[in-house]
mmCIF file of C-alpha atoms in Angstrom:
data_model
loop_
_atom_site.group_PDB
_atom_site.id
_atom_site.type_symbol
_atom_site.label_atom_id
_atom_site.label_comp_id
_atom_site.label_asym_id
_atom_site.label_seq_id
_atom_site.Cartn_x
_atom_site.Cartn_y
_atom_site.Cartn_z
ATOM 1 C CA MET A 11 30.421 34.846 -17.499
ATOM 2 C CA VAL A 12 27.273 35.788 -15.526
ATOM 3 C CA THR A 13 27.727 36.365 -11.787
ATOM 4 C CA THR A 14 25.522 37.250 -8.834
ATOM 5 C CA PRO A 15 25.185 41.061 -8.554
ATOM 6 C CA SER A 16 26.119 41.186 -4.866
ATOM 7 C CA VAL A 17 28.784 38.558 -4.166
ATOM 8 C CA ARG A 18 30.116 38.134 -7.728
ATOM 9 C CA THR A 19 29.827 34.348 -7.706
ATOM 10 C CA PRO A 20 29.696 32.707 -11.171
ATOM 11 C CA LEU A 21 26.261 31.414 -12.089
ATOM 12 C CA LEU A 22 26.491 30.798 -15.818
ATOM 13 C CA ALA A 23 29.190 30.455 -18.476
ATOM 14 C CA LEU A 24 28.472 30.912 -22.192
ATOM 15 C CA GLU A 25 30.828 29.817 -24.961
ATOM 16 C CA LEU A 26 30.101 30.919 -28.553
ATOM 17 C CA LYS A 27 31.424 29.566 -31.839
ATOM 18 C CA ALA A 28 30.412 30.997 -35.214
ATOM 19 C CA GLU A 29 29.772 27.562 -36.690
ATOM 20 C CA LEU A 30 30.224 23.857 -36.126
ATOM 21 C CA GLY A 31 33.825 22.828 -36.666
ATOM 22 C CA SER A 32 35.326 26.143 -35.555
ATOM 23 C CA GLY A 33 36.121 24.812 -32.091
ATOM 24 C CA ASP A 34 34.454 22.780 -29.370
ATOM 25 C CA ALA A 35 32.330 25.168 -27.330
ATOM 26 C CA ILE A 36 31.314 22.314 -24.982
ATOM 27 C CA LEU A 37 34.909 21.618 -23.932
ATOM 28 C CA GLN A 38 35.646 25.315 -23.644
ATOM 29 C CA ALA A 39 32.586 25.862 -21.414
ATOM 30 C CA ALA A 40 33.816 23.011 -19.216
ATOM 31 C CA GLY A 41 37.242 24.656 -19.140
ATOM 32 C CA SER A 42 35.678 27.930 -18.015
ATOM 33 C CA TYR A 43 34.039 26.127 -15.114
ATOM 34 C CA VAL A 44 37.304 24.517 -14.024
ATOM 35 C CA LYS A 45 39.016 27.911 -14.243
ATOM 36 C CA CYS A 46 36.383 29.365 -11.907
ATOM 37 C CA VAL A 47 36.826 26.559 -9.410
ATOM 38 C CA MET A 48 40.559 27.257 -9.326
ATOM 39 C CA ASP A 49 40.083 31.028 -8.901
ATOM 40 C CA ARG A 50 41.174 32.007 -5.391
ATOM 41 C CA SER A 51 38.743 34.933 -5.278
ATOM 42 C CA PHE A 52 35.859 32.437 -5.063
ATOM 43 C CA ALA A 53 37.591 30.076 -2.611
ATOM 44 C CA ASP A 54 35.248 30.878 0.287
ATOM 45 C CA PHE A 55 32.236 29.636 -1.655
ATOM 46 C CA TRP A 56 33.993 26.549 -2.952
ATOM 47 C CA LYS A 57 34.773 25.487 0.638
ATOM 48 C CA LYS A 58 31.075 25.579 1.548
ATOM 49 C CA SER A 59 29.394 24.342 -1.607
ATOM 50 C CA CYS A 60 29.476 21.861 -4.464
ATOM 51 C CA CYS A 61 29.743 24.923 -6.732
ATOM 52 C CA PRO A 62 26.714 24.438 -9.033
ATOM 53 C CA MET A 63 26.868 26.327 -12.313
ATOM 54 C CA ILE A 64 25.029 26.447 -15.656
ATOM 55 C CA LEU A 65 27.074 26.043 -18.834
ATOM 56 C CA ILE A 66 25.809 26.934 -22.315
ATOM 57 C CA ALA A 67 27.658 26.023 -25.489
ATOM 58 C CA MET A 68 26.535 27.592 -28.781
ATOM 59 C CA MET A 69 27.999 26.509 -32.129
ATOM 60 C CA GLY A 70 26.427 28.042 -35.188
ATOM 61 C CA PRO A 71 22.659 27.427 -35.024
ATOM 62 C CA PHE A 72 22.973 24.808 -32.249
ATOM 63 C CA LEU A 73 23.119 25.065 -28.491
ATOM 64 C CA CYS A 74 23.641 22.636 -25.604
ATOM 65 C CA VAL A 75 22.945 23.277 -21.903
ATOM 66 C CA MET A 76 25.057 21.563 -19.249
ATOM 67 C CA GLY A 77 25.164 21.453 -15.481
ATOM 68 C CA ALA A 78 28.392 21.483 -13.470
ATOM 69 C CA ILE A 79 29.239 20.734 -9.842
ATOM 70 C CA PHE A 80 32.487 20.128 -8.002
ATOM 71 C CA LEU A 81 32.859 17.057 -5.779
ATOM 72 C CA ASP A 82 36.413 15.789 -5.380
ATOM 73 C CA ARG A 83 36.745 16.694 -9.082
ATOM 74 C CA PRO A 84 34.597 18.605 -11.591
ATOM 75 C CA VAL A 85 31.471 16.731 -12.714
ATOM 76 C CA ILE A 86 29.862 18.117 -15.877
ATOM 77 C CA GLU A 87 26.829 16.535 -17.527
ATOM 78 C CA PRO A 88 24.730 17.604 -20.553
ATOM 79 C CA LEU A 89 21.158 18.565 -19.650
ATOM 80 C CA THR A 90 20.019 18.782 -23.285
ATOM 81 C CA ASP A 91 21.126 17.411 -26.619
ATOM 82 C CA MET A 92 22.361 19.765 -29.372
ATOM 83 C CA ILE A 93 19.259 21.881 -30.054
ATOM 84 C CA LEU A 94 18.687 23.702 -33.334
ATOM 85 C CA TYR A 95 17.547 27.197 -32.331
ATOM 86 C CA MET A 96 16.529 28.574 -35.724
ATOM 87 C CA ASP A 97 12.919 28.426 -36.855
ATOM 88 C CA GLN A 98 11.926 26.372 -39.888
ATOM 89 C CA PRO A 99 8.635 26.680 -41.801
ATOM 90 C CA GLU A 100 7.855 22.979 -41.470
ATOM 91 C CA ASP A 101 7.963 23.274 -37.662
ATOM 92 C CA ALA A 102 4.773 25.363 -37.689
ATOM 93 C CA GLY A 103 6.109 27.419 -34.806
ATOM 94 C CA GLU A 104 6.641 24.437 -32.500
ATOM 95 C CA ARG A 105 10.389 25.024 -32.298
ATOM 96 C CA ILE A 106 9.770 28.572 -31.091
ATOM 97 C CA GLY A 107 7.664 27.169 -28.253
ATOM 98 C CA THR A 108 10.369 24.652 -27.353
ATOM 99 C CA LEU A 109 13.031 27.364 -27.282
ATOM 100 C CA ALA A 110 10.784 29.636 -25.212
ATOM 101 C CA ARG A 111 10.342 26.896 -22.614
ATOM 102 C CA LEU A 112 14.085 26.248 -22.580
ATOM 103 C CA LEU A 113 14.859 29.928 -22.036
ATOM 104 C CA GLN A 114 12.292 30.105 -19.245
ATOM 105 C CA ALA A 115 13.866 27.039 -17.618
ATOM 106 C CA LEU A 116 17.294 28.679 -17.865
ATOM 107 C CA LYS A 117 15.947 31.854 -16.267
ATOM 108 C CA ASN A 118 14.402 29.820 -13.432
ATOM 109 C CA ALA A 119 17.668 27.963 -12.909
ATOM 110 C CA HIS A 120 19.614 31.234 -12.955
ATOM 111 C CA ASP A 121 17.287 32.806 -10.384
ATOM 112 C CA ARG A 122 17.496 29.787 -8.092
ATOM 113 C CA LEU A 123 21.293 29.740 -8.272
ATOM 114 C CA ASN A 124 21.357 33.457 -7.526
ATOM 115 C CA THR A 125 19.188 32.906 -4.446
ATOM 116 C CA TYR A 126 21.329 29.928 -3.420
ATOM 117 C CA TYR A 127 24.585 31.885 -3.487
ATOM 118 C CA THR A 128 23.339 35.203 -2.097
ATOM 119 C CA SER A 129 21.600 33.574 0.887
ATOM 120 C CA PHE A 130 24.116 30.770 1.256
ATOM 121 C CA GLU A 131 24.596 29.322 4.718
ATOM 122 C CA PRO A 132 27.251 26.690 5.425
ATOM 123 C CA ARG A 133 24.767 24.019 6.526
ATOM 124 C CA LEU A 134 27.246 21.300 5.743
ATOM 125 C CA ARG A 135 29.635 22.708 8.331
ATOM 126 C CA SER A 136 27.307 22.562 11.320
ATOM 127 C CA TYR A 137 24.568 20.605 13.023
ATOM 128 C CA VAL A 138 22.215 21.187 15.951
ATOM 129 C CA SER A 139 21.997 18.670 18.784
ATOM 130 C CA GLU A 140 20.032 19.084 22.030
ATOM 131 C CA GLY A 141 19.574 22.787 21.347
ATOM 132 C CA SER A 142 23.264 23.544 20.753
ATOM 133 C CA THR A 143 24.968 24.274 17.433
ATOM 134 C CA PHE A 144 28.196 22.446 16.665
ATOM 135 C CA THR A 145 30.488 23.382 13.793
ATOM 136 C CA PHE A 146 33.185 21.401 12.048
ATOM 137 C CA SER A 147 35.671 21.701 9.223
ATOM 138 C CA PHE A 148 36.259 19.078 6.554
ATOM 139 C CA ASP A 149 39.765 17.594 6.477
ATOM 140 C CA GLU A 150 39.935 15.044 3.674
ATOM 141 C CA PRO A 151 37.775 12.376 2.017
ATOM 142 C CA VAL A 152 37.931 8.876 3.501
ATOM 143 C CA SER A 153 37.558 7.379 0.042
ATOM 144 C CA GLU A 154 37.387 8.703 -3.515
ATOM 145 C CA ASN A 155 34.253 6.701 -4.345
ATOM 146 C CA LYS A 156 32.223 7.292 -1.172
ATOM 147 C CA LEU A 157 30.497 10.358 0.290
ATOM 148 C CA LEU A 158 32.528 10.005 3.465
ATOM 149 C CA TRP A 159 34.890 12.582 4.988
ATOM 150 C CA TYR A 160 37.178 13.068 7.960
ATOM 151 C CA ALA A 161 36.395 16.293 9.805
ATOM 152 C CA THR A 162 37.395 18.165 12.963
ATOM 153 C CA SER A 163 35.048 19.631 15.578
ATOM 154 C CA GLU A 164 35.678 23.354 15.979
ATOM 155 C CA GLN A 165 34.485 23.209 19.604
ATOM 156 C CA THR A 166 36.472 20.228 20.934
ATOM 157 C CA ARG A 167 39.053 19.646 18.150
ATOM 158 C CA GLU A 168 37.892 16.039 18.199
ATOM 159 C CA ARG A 169 38.124 14.169 14.919
ATOM 160 C CA LEU A 170 34.847 13.173 13.291
ATOM 161 C CA VAL A 171 33.597 11.141 10.360
ATOM 162 C CA ILE A 172 30.912 12.810 8.208
ATOM 163 C CA LYS A 173 28.782 10.691 5.907
ATOM 164 C CA PHE A 174 26.106 11.604 3.364
ATOM 165 C CA THR A 175 23.528 8.989 2.455
ATOM 166 C CA LYS A 176 19.885 8.741 1.413
ATOM 167 C CA HIS A 177 19.007 6.008 3.901
ATOM 168 C CA TYR A 178 20.397 5.385 7.369
ATOM 169 C CA ASP A 179 19.066 3.334 10.263
ATOM 170 C CA ILE A 180 19.662 5.582 13.261
ATOM 171 C CA ALA A 181 18.032 3.163 15.714
ATOM 172 C CA SER A 182 20.362 0.276 14.859
ATOM 173 C CA HIS A 183 23.439 2.494 15.054
ATOM 174 C CA GLU A 184 22.419 3.929 18.439
ATOM 175 C CA LEU A 185 21.541 0.479 19.793
ATOM 176 C CA LEU A 186 25.031 -0.844 19.024
ATOM 177 C CA SER A 187 26.780 2.397 19.970
ATOM 178 C CA GLU A 188 25.316 2.287 23.488
ATOM 179 C CA ALA A 189 26.730 -1.222 23.877
ATOM 180 C CA GLY A 190 30.146 -0.263 22.490
ATOM 181 C CA TYR A 191 29.733 -2.093 19.183
ATOM 182 C CA ALA A 192 29.542 0.990 16.920
ATOM 183 C CA PRO A 193 31.177 4.462 16.948
ATOM 184 C CA HIS A 194 29.327 7.104 18.950
ATOM 185 C CA LEU A 195 26.684 8.833 16.813
ATOM 186 C CA TYR A 196 26.687 12.598 17.373
ATOM 187 C CA TYR A 197 24.065 13.567 14.841
ATOM 188 C CA ALA A 198 21.915 12.207 12.019
ATOM 189 C CA ASP A 199 19.489 14.089 9.808
ATOM 190 C CA PRO A 200 16.039 12.624 10.523
ATOM 191 C CA PRO A 201 14.298 10.793 7.678
ATOM 192 C CA SER A 202 12.191 13.205 5.661
ATOM 193 C CA GLY A 203 10.185 10.676 3.678
ATOM 194 C CA SER A 204 11.854 11.858 0.467
ATOM 195 C CA LYS A 205 14.997 10.986 -1.452
ATOM 196 C CA ASP A 206 17.002 13.844 0.083
ATOM 197 C CA TRP A 207 20.584 13.309 1.195
ATOM 198 C CA ARG A 208 21.067 12.996 4.942
ATOM 199 C CA MET A 209 24.137 13.992 6.947
ATOM 200 C CA ILE A 210 25.506 11.561 9.553
ATOM 201 C CA VAL A 211 28.114 12.696 12.116
ATOM 202 C CA MET A 212 29.964 10.106 14.176
ATOM 203 C CA LYS A 213 33.063 9.772 16.314
ATOM 204 C CA TYR A 214 36.286 8.915 14.525
ATOM 205 C CA ILE A 215 37.762 5.637 15.757
ATOM 206 C CA PRO A 216 41.410 4.867 14.894
ATOM 207 C CA SER A 217 41.393 1.460 13.259
ATOM 208 C CA ARG A 218 43.761 -1.254 12.152
ATOM 209 C CA SER A 219 43.486 -4.073 9.677
ATOM 210 C CA LEU A 220 42.706 -7.684 10.480
ATOM 211 C CA HIS A 221 46.233 -8.604 9.413
ATOM 212 C CA ASP A 222 47.607 -6.522 12.310
ATOM 213 C CA THR A 223 45.777 -8.603 14.925
ATOM 214 C CA SER A 224 47.196 -11.669 16.624
ATOM 215 C CA ALA A 225 45.684 -15.139 16.890
ATOM 216 C CA GLU A 226 45.054 -14.464 20.589
ATOM 217 C CA GLU A 227 43.083 -11.290 19.834
ATOM 218 C CA ARG A 228 40.798 -12.633 17.125
ATOM 219 C CA PRO A 229 38.425 -14.635 19.365
ATOM 220 C CA PHE A 230 37.561 -11.351 21.147
ATOM 221 C CA LEU A 231 36.823 -9.689 17.825
ATOM 222 C CA ARG A 232 34.687 -12.597 16.668
ATOM 223 C CA GLN A 233 32.685 -12.452 19.908
ATOM 224 C CA ASP A 234 32.106 -8.707 19.541
ATOM 225 C CA ILE A 235 30.586 -9.225 16.094
ATOM 226 C CA HIS A 236 28.362 -12.048 17.394
ATOM 227 C CA ASN A 237 27.236 -9.864 20.299
ATOM 228 C CA ALA A 238 26.434 -6.942 17.985
ATOM 229 C CA ILE A 239 24.353 -9.076 15.617
ATOM 230 C CA ALA A 240 22.591 -10.742 18.579
ATOM 231 C CA LEU A 241 21.582 -7.302 19.914
ATOM 232 C CA LEU A 242 20.136 -6.320 16.551
ATOM 233 C CA HIS A 243 18.256 -9.600 16.112
ATOM 234 C CA GLU A 244 16.839 -9.449 19.655
ATOM 235 C CA ASP A 245 15.395 -6.044 18.731
ATOM 236 C CA GLY A 246 13.902 -7.436 15.517
ATOM 237 C CA ARG A 247 16.548 -5.757 13.378
ATOM 238 C CA VAL A 248 18.956 -6.877 10.687
ATOM 239 C CA PHE A 249 22.302 -5.468 9.570
ATOM 240 C CA GLY A 250 22.239 -6.468 5.908
ATOM 241 C CA ASP A 251 25.809 -5.922 4.713
ATOM 242 C CA LEU A 252 27.890 -7.890 7.202
ATOM 243 C CA ARG A 253 31.163 -8.027 5.291
ATOM 244 C CA LEU A 254 34.684 -7.401 6.582
ATOM 245 C CA ALA A 255 34.654 -3.942 4.942
ATOM 246 C CA ASN A 256 31.975 -2.917 7.462
ATOM 247 C CA VAL A 257 33.834 -4.183 10.521
ATOM 248 C CA LEU A 258 36.083 -1.649 12.262
ATOM 249 C CA ILE A 259 38.865 -3.072 14.437
ATOM 250 C CA SER A 260 40.176 -0.882 17.225
ATOM 251 C CA LYS A 261 41.281 -1.058 20.856
ATOM 252 C CA SER A 262 38.858 -0.514 23.711
ATOM 253 C CA GLU A 263 39.691 1.474 26.814
ATOM 254 C CA ALA A 264 40.530 -1.805 28.530
ATOM 255 C CA GLY A 265 43.298 -2.325 26.021
ATOM 256 C CA ARG A 266 41.889 -5.396 24.318
ATOM 257 C CA PRO A 267 40.874 -5.278 20.671
ATOM 258 C CA ARG A 268 37.347 -4.201 19.871
ATOM 259 C CA ALA A 269 35.290 -4.925 16.771
ATOM 260 C CA MET A 270 32.600 -2.431 15.806
ATOM 261 C CA LEU A 271 30.057 -2.412 12.989
ATOM 262 C CA ILE A 272 29.867 0.580 10.662
ATOM 263 C CA ASP A 273 27.670 1.509 7.680
ATOM 264 C CA PHE A 274 24.001 1.181 8.697
ATOM 265 C CA ASP A 275 22.646 2.189 5.277
ATOM 266 C CA TRP A 276 20.878 -1.148 4.763
ATOM 267 C CA SER A 277 19.962 -1.896 8.387
ATOM 268 C CA GLY A 278 16.431 -1.829 9.711
ATOM 269 C CA LYS A 279 13.532 -3.929 10.900
ATOM 270 C CA GLU A 280 13.537 -7.490 9.608
ATOM 271 C CA GLY A 281 11.086 -7.871 6.746
ATOM 272 C CA VAL A 282 11.042 -4.111 6.170
ATOM 273 C CA ALA A 283 14.684 -3.342 5.361
ATOM 274 C CA ARG A 284 15.536 -4.193 1.766
ATOM 275 C CA TYR A 285 18.630 -4.704 -0.326
ATOM 276 C CA PRO A 286 19.299 -1.948 -2.866
ATOM 277 C CA TYR A 287 18.564 -2.842 -6.445
ATOM 278 C CA ASP A 288 22.113 -1.920 -7.448
ATOM 279 C CA ARG A 289 23.926 -4.155 -4.957
ATOM 280 C CA ASN A 290 27.070 -5.871 -6.268
ATOM 281 C CA ASP A 291 26.005 -9.327 -7.428
ATOM 282 C CA VAL A 292 29.122 -9.785 -9.575
ATOM 283 C CA ASP A 293 31.906 -9.816 -6.978
ATOM 284 C CA ILE A 294 29.975 -10.804 -3.847
ATOM 285 C CA LEU A 295 28.356 -14.171 -3.137
ATOM 286 C CA TRP A 296 25.169 -13.349 -1.252
ATOM 287 C CA SER A 297 23.061 -15.593 0.937
ATOM 288 C CA GLU A 298 20.725 -18.041 -0.773
ATOM 289 C CA GLY A 299 17.279 -16.532 -1.137
ATOM 290 C CA SER A 300 18.431 -12.917 -1.026
ATOM 291 C CA LYS A 301 17.985 -10.758 -4.092
ATOM 292 C CA PRO A 302 18.258 -7.107 -5.159
ATOM 293 C CA GLY A 303 15.234 -5.244 -3.821
ATOM 294 C CA GLY A 304 14.301 -8.180 -1.590
ATOM 295 C CA THR A 305 13.763 -8.015 2.166
ATOM 296 C CA ILE A 306 16.745 -8.641 4.452
ATOM 297 C CA GLN A 307 16.350 -11.615 6.810
ATOM 298 C CA ARG A 308 18.230 -12.672 9.945
ATOM 299 C CA SER A 309 19.389 -15.783 8.109
ATOM 300 C CA HIS A 310 21.248 -13.546 5.669
ATOM 301 C CA ASP A 311 23.189 -11.959 8.559
ATOM 302 C CA ILE A 312 23.966 -15.429 9.922
ATOM 303 C CA TYR A 313 25.297 -16.463 6.510
ATOM 304 C CA PHE A 314 27.852 -13.628 6.561
ATOM 305 C CA LEU A 315 28.508 -14.170 10.266
ATOM 306 C CA ASP A 316 29.602 -17.741 9.506
ATOM 307 C CA GLY A 317 31.926 -16.371 6.842
ATOM 308 C CA LEU A 318 33.446 -13.860 9.271
ATOM 309 C CA ASP A 319 33.957 -16.645 11.813
ATOM 310 C CA GLN A 320 36.269 -18.305 9.324
ATOM 311 C CA THR A 321 38.017 -15.014 8.572
ATOM 312 C CA PHE A 322 38.685 -14.351 12.260
ATOM 313 C CA SER A 323 39.685 -17.926 13.102
#
């Protein structure tokens, strides 16, 4: 195990086997990573980080390099195939060059991990808004298959929802939030023009399911959704994924039920916002004319709005 010199955080695990068939060095390297994650002496780092680590498995004259991170469970992926690291005359020295580049890449990765851990700052536990720094602690994931967490503000003890996404339409969220048709947005990483992950911080709204609403309440909910979509369309915007899963049902301060829209990942200006290429075309019947990668139109929102009208009737 290789650790940082100063804070003793694991950077790299190496498992050696004398030959193929004498044990699975890949599985044992993965086991070493899991053991580190469970080690209480490193708990402070695991609370602030996805725990990146390099794993190397060597079996006889072969080696494999893997990368490991910890999300809600360990995620370990091979970064190379099984590489023969002995020279052969017929290679004319090319294998030596390949191995040299691999070793240099490993050194670069080691150095970057060392810098990451020794200068680590808990960015994912704070954000800056209007010149003030706000901190929070993560409570629990909202869902196992989404980058969405419940959190608690350390200043106000208010409950928050923290989301990580690569695209988010701040303008649409703020437009609906100001009108009471979306949770209050406390913070959103500005778009950087790259594929970087962005952090979104919003107010937690206690919700209930549609089945817990009465026939008398549902017309109010239906009208809220219509009003929210009308506001977006008047501003030249579209929502894109107007399904029941993205409708939050709560009570307003007046006591009557309130419907809010959540998940503005696909929202944006009409004709500019596009569907993701990996949208679910197997289980969901989309509007006629829409397609993966295609632009989102107002008519597509209306198509789902008509479907929600039937759901809330």
